[in-house]
Amino acid sequence: MNYIDATTRLITLLGSPVSHSKSPKLQNFLFELLGENYCYLAVDTKKEDLEDIILSLKNLNARGMNITFPLKVEILKYLDEIDSETKLSGAVNTVVIGDDGKLIGYNTDGIGFITSLEYLNLDIRNKKILVVGAGGAGRAIGIMLAKSFASEIVIVEKEKNRDKSQGLLDIISNKMQSKTKVRIIESNDINIKNELSDAYMLINATSLGLKDKNQCIVSSKEVLSKTSAFIYDLVYSDKKTKLIEYAEQNNLQNTNGVPMLLCQGIESCKLWTGKSASVEEIINSLKL
């Protein structure tokens, strides 16, 4: 067991809500496994408090942060540098505080998601994928799906968030000049059901189901009744979300967000420590 001493350095999770988060359990396990003298805490953080908390962490000689909803874009204004992948996604989920005090932002969501597919033995090459939500996580995942040669990405988003959807489409089609076909559809039951008929995977990249497990991107199990798609709900909690329940009621393969949490968490840890671990090492030791 790791014990805090006078040289222990702090790493935090910032966002709201964070009381459900499994990241402290995961990261503190990784630090012990890798022999690193760090302590990871979750700090419920509103947008209006972010600047003060960042300043406090710098003054405390913290090593870094994870950033979650709703701060993945808000954090950008406080960073000194961002890596090239993050410039594309426009969102940050990991911050490294350098010895010089500079804040460097990264996004491990995309690579974490793709790595989780490998762990789950899922191959999205030349496949049609539905991504519900084009915010921070959805954008990072959409970019990596295109880089991983998905044949088609259908961005499912509310009309009021059309600018986010269009932004992701422009990145993939214009900035990346990807050969992956990208379309945008409005988020409703009829559209989702129709598109799922020949889709390989449905990804919920929204926060629906996080605060209230009965909230869902579809209104009934019937929407999933005419598909064989894998259902990937990035939301995770101690209770099954309604989307996972609907998937199970239709005998569809599915997962919550824990595999992605593990894989992106390993990538974040590598940025802070320079060391890595395998998903198998964690799965066999932790019950997340």
mmCIF file of C-alpha atoms in Angstrom, residues 68-189:
data_model
loop_
_atom_site.group_PDB
_atom_site.id
_atom_site.type_symbol
_atom_site.label_atom_id
_atom_site.label_comp_id
_atom_site.label_asym_id
_atom_site.label_seq_id
_atom_site.Cartn_x
_atom_site.Cartn_y
_atom_site.Cartn_z
ATOM 1 C CA THR A 68 -13.776 15.664 -17.211
ATOM 2 C CA PHE A 69 -17.248 17.020 -17.993
ATOM 3 C CA PRO A 70 -17.930 19.956 -18.273
ATOM 4 C CA LEU A 71 -14.387 21.378 -18.337
ATOM 5 C CA LYS A 72 -12.653 19.681 -21.289
ATOM 6 C CA VAL A 73 -12.937 22.784 -23.471
ATOM 7 C CA GLU A 74 -12.947 25.356 -20.667
ATOM 8 C CA ILE A 75 -9.480 24.205 -19.548
ATOM 9 C CA LEU A 76 -7.908 25.286 -22.854
ATOM 10 C CA LYS A 77 -7.734 28.959 -21.880
ATOM 11 C CA TYR A 78 -5.452 28.143 -18.936
ATOM 12 C CA LEU A 79 -2.899 25.985 -20.780
ATOM 13 C CA ASP A 80 0.545 27.007 -22.010
ATOM 14 C CA GLU A 81 0.799 24.266 -24.643
ATOM 15 C CA ILE A 82 -1.301 21.527 -26.243
ATOM 16 C CA ASP A 83 -0.082 18.621 -28.334
ATOM 17 C CA SER A 84 -0.945 18.208 -32.016
ATOM 18 C CA GLU A 85 -3.651 15.580 -31.447
ATOM 19 C CA THR A 86 -5.376 17.850 -28.960
ATOM 20 C CA LYS A 87 -5.368 20.749 -31.413
ATOM 21 C CA LEU A 88 -7.545 18.645 -33.699
ATOM 22 C CA SER A 89 -9.997 17.528 -31.026
ATOM 23 C CA GLY A 90 -10.206 20.922 -29.325
ATOM 24 C CA ALA A 91 -10.654 19.297 -25.921
ATOM 25 C CA VAL A 92 -8.314 18.233 -23.122
ATOM 26 C CA ASN A 93 -8.687 15.446 -20.570
ATOM 27 C CA THR A 94 -5.123 15.288 -19.216
ATOM 28 C CA VAL A 95 -2.805 18.056 -18.039
ATOM 29 C CA VAL A 96 0.858 17.690 -17.127
ATOM 30 C CA ILE A 97 2.374 20.397 -14.928
ATOM 31 C CA GLY A 98 6.039 20.704 -15.856
ATOM 32 C CA ASP A 99 8.902 21.464 -13.496
ATOM 33 C CA ASP A 100 8.824 24.992 -14.926
ATOM 34 C CA GLY A 101 5.169 25.359 -13.971
ATOM 35 C CA LYS A 102 3.892 25.197 -17.540
ATOM 36 C CA LEU A 103 0.577 23.445 -18.144
ATOM 37 C CA ILE A 104 0.608 21.096 -21.134
ATOM 38 C CA GLY A 105 -2.688 19.640 -22.339
ATOM 39 C CA TYR A 106 -3.345 16.267 -23.943
ATOM 40 C CA ASN A 107 -6.364 14.200 -24.915
ATOM 41 C CA THR A 108 -6.183 10.476 -24.199
ATOM 42 C CA ASP A 109 -9.883 9.830 -24.892
ATOM 43 C CA GLY A 110 -9.392 8.912 -28.544
ATOM 44 C CA ILE A 111 -6.420 6.592 -28.136
ATOM 45 C CA GLY A 112 -7.989 5.171 -24.977
ATOM 46 C CA PHE A 113 -11.165 4.332 -26.868
ATOM 47 C CA ILE A 114 -9.329 2.663 -29.761
ATOM 48 C CA THR A 115 -7.153 0.680 -27.335
ATOM 49 C CA SER A 116 -10.290 -0.476 -25.528
ATOM 50 C CA LEU A 117 -11.659 -1.825 -28.826
ATOM 51 C CA GLU A 118 -8.534 -3.939 -29.197
ATOM 52 C CA TYR A 119 -9.025 -5.263 -25.660
ATOM 53 C CA LEU A 120 -12.676 -6.079 -26.478
ATOM 54 C CA ASN A 121 -11.667 -7.758 -29.772
ATOM 55 C CA LEU A 122 -13.672 -5.283 -31.848
ATOM 56 C CA ASP A 123 -12.468 -4.187 -35.290
ATOM 57 C CA ILE A 124 -14.015 -1.005 -36.707
ATOM 58 C CA ARG A 125 -12.048 -0.960 -39.952
ATOM 59 C CA ASN A 126 -14.388 -0.582 -42.937
ATOM 60 C CA LYS A 127 -17.382 -0.432 -40.606
ATOM 61 C CA LYS A 128 -20.215 2.060 -40.130
ATOM 62 C CA ILE A 129 -20.238 3.652 -36.673
ATOM 63 C CA LEU A 130 -22.861 5.867 -35.013
ATOM 64 C CA VAL A 131 -21.453 8.414 -32.561
ATOM 65 C CA VAL A 132 -24.062 10.127 -30.398
ATOM 66 C CA GLY A 133 -22.669 13.429 -29.169
ATOM 67 C CA ALA A 134 -19.956 15.587 -30.714
ATOM 68 C CA GLY A 135 -18.621 17.213 -27.554
ATOM 69 C CA GLY A 136 -15.189 16.621 -26.023
ATOM 70 C CA ALA A 137 -15.185 12.815 -25.917
ATOM 71 C CA GLY A 138 -17.263 12.413 -29.072
ATOM 72 C CA ARG A 139 -14.947 14.632 -31.061
ATOM 73 C CA ALA A 140 -11.787 12.842 -29.902
ATOM 74 C CA ILE A 141 -13.347 9.451 -30.626
ATOM 75 C CA GLY A 142 -14.651 10.533 -34.028
ATOM 76 C CA ILE A 143 -11.174 11.646 -35.059
ATOM 77 C CA MET A 144 -9.624 8.347 -33.970
ATOM 78 C CA LEU A 145 -12.349 6.338 -35.722
ATOM 79 C CA ALA A 146 -11.424 8.077 -38.967
ATOM 80 C CA LYS A 147 -7.716 7.496 -38.336
ATOM 81 C CA SER A 148 -8.515 3.836 -37.701
ATOM 82 C CA PHE A 149 -10.243 3.515 -41.101
ATOM 83 C CA ALA A 150 -13.916 3.293 -40.195
ATOM 84 C CA SER A 151 -15.780 3.407 -43.515
ATOM 85 C CA GLU A 152 -18.518 5.734 -42.272
ATOM 86 C CA ILE A 153 -19.173 7.847 -39.193
ATOM 87 C CA VAL A 154 -22.707 9.047 -38.546
ATOM 88 C CA ILE A 155 -22.701 11.897 -36.034
ATOM 89 C CA VAL A 156 -25.947 11.931 -34.062
ATOM 90 C CA GLU A 157 -26.620 15.245 -32.356
ATOM 91 C CA LYS A 158 -29.408 17.584 -31.309
ATOM 92 C CA GLU A 159 -30.128 20.396 -33.764
ATOM 93 C CA LYS A 160 -29.155 22.966 -31.129
ATOM 94 C CA ASN A 161 -25.658 21.444 -31.124
ATOM 95 C CA ARG A 162 -25.294 21.498 -34.899
ATOM 96 C CA ASP A 163 -22.129 23.603 -34.641
ATOM 97 C CA LYS A 164 -20.380 20.805 -32.715
ATOM 98 C CA SER A 165 -21.403 18.200 -35.278
ATOM 99 C CA GLN A 166 -20.352 20.386 -38.178
ATOM 100 C CA GLY A 167 -17.049 21.092 -36.463
ATOM 101 C CA LEU A 168 -16.257 17.381 -36.185
ATOM 102 C CA LEU A 169 -17.308 16.767 -39.794
ATOM 103 C CA ASP A 170 -15.040 19.598 -40.985
ATOM 104 C CA ILE A 171 -12.079 18.241 -39.029
ATOM 105 C CA ILE A 172 -12.386 14.735 -40.467
ATOM 106 C CA SER A 173 -13.326 15.666 -44.028
ATOM 107 C CA ASN A 174 -11.280 18.838 -44.512
ATOM 108 C CA LYS A 175 -8.429 19.167 -41.999
ATOM 109 C CA MET A 176 -7.639 15.446 -41.957
ATOM 110 C CA GLN A 177 -8.786 14.872 -45.549
ATOM 111 C CA SER A 178 -9.917 11.442 -44.417
ATOM 112 C CA LYS A 179 -11.525 8.979 -46.810
ATOM 113 C CA THR A 180 -14.020 8.074 -44.094
ATOM 114 C CA LYS A 181 -17.526 9.178 -45.038
ATOM 115 C CA VAL A 182 -19.073 11.481 -42.433
ATOM 116 C CA ARG A 183 -22.741 12.436 -42.102
ATOM 117 C CA ILE A 184 -24.795 14.305 -39.522
ATOM 118 C CA ILE A 185 -28.304 13.317 -38.457
ATOM 119 C CA GLU A 186 -30.600 14.815 -35.853
ATOM 120 C CA SER A 187 -30.887 12.778 -32.684
ATOM 121 C CA ASN A 188 -34.293 11.112 -32.522
ATOM 122 C CA ASP A 189 -35.604 7.557 -32.271
#
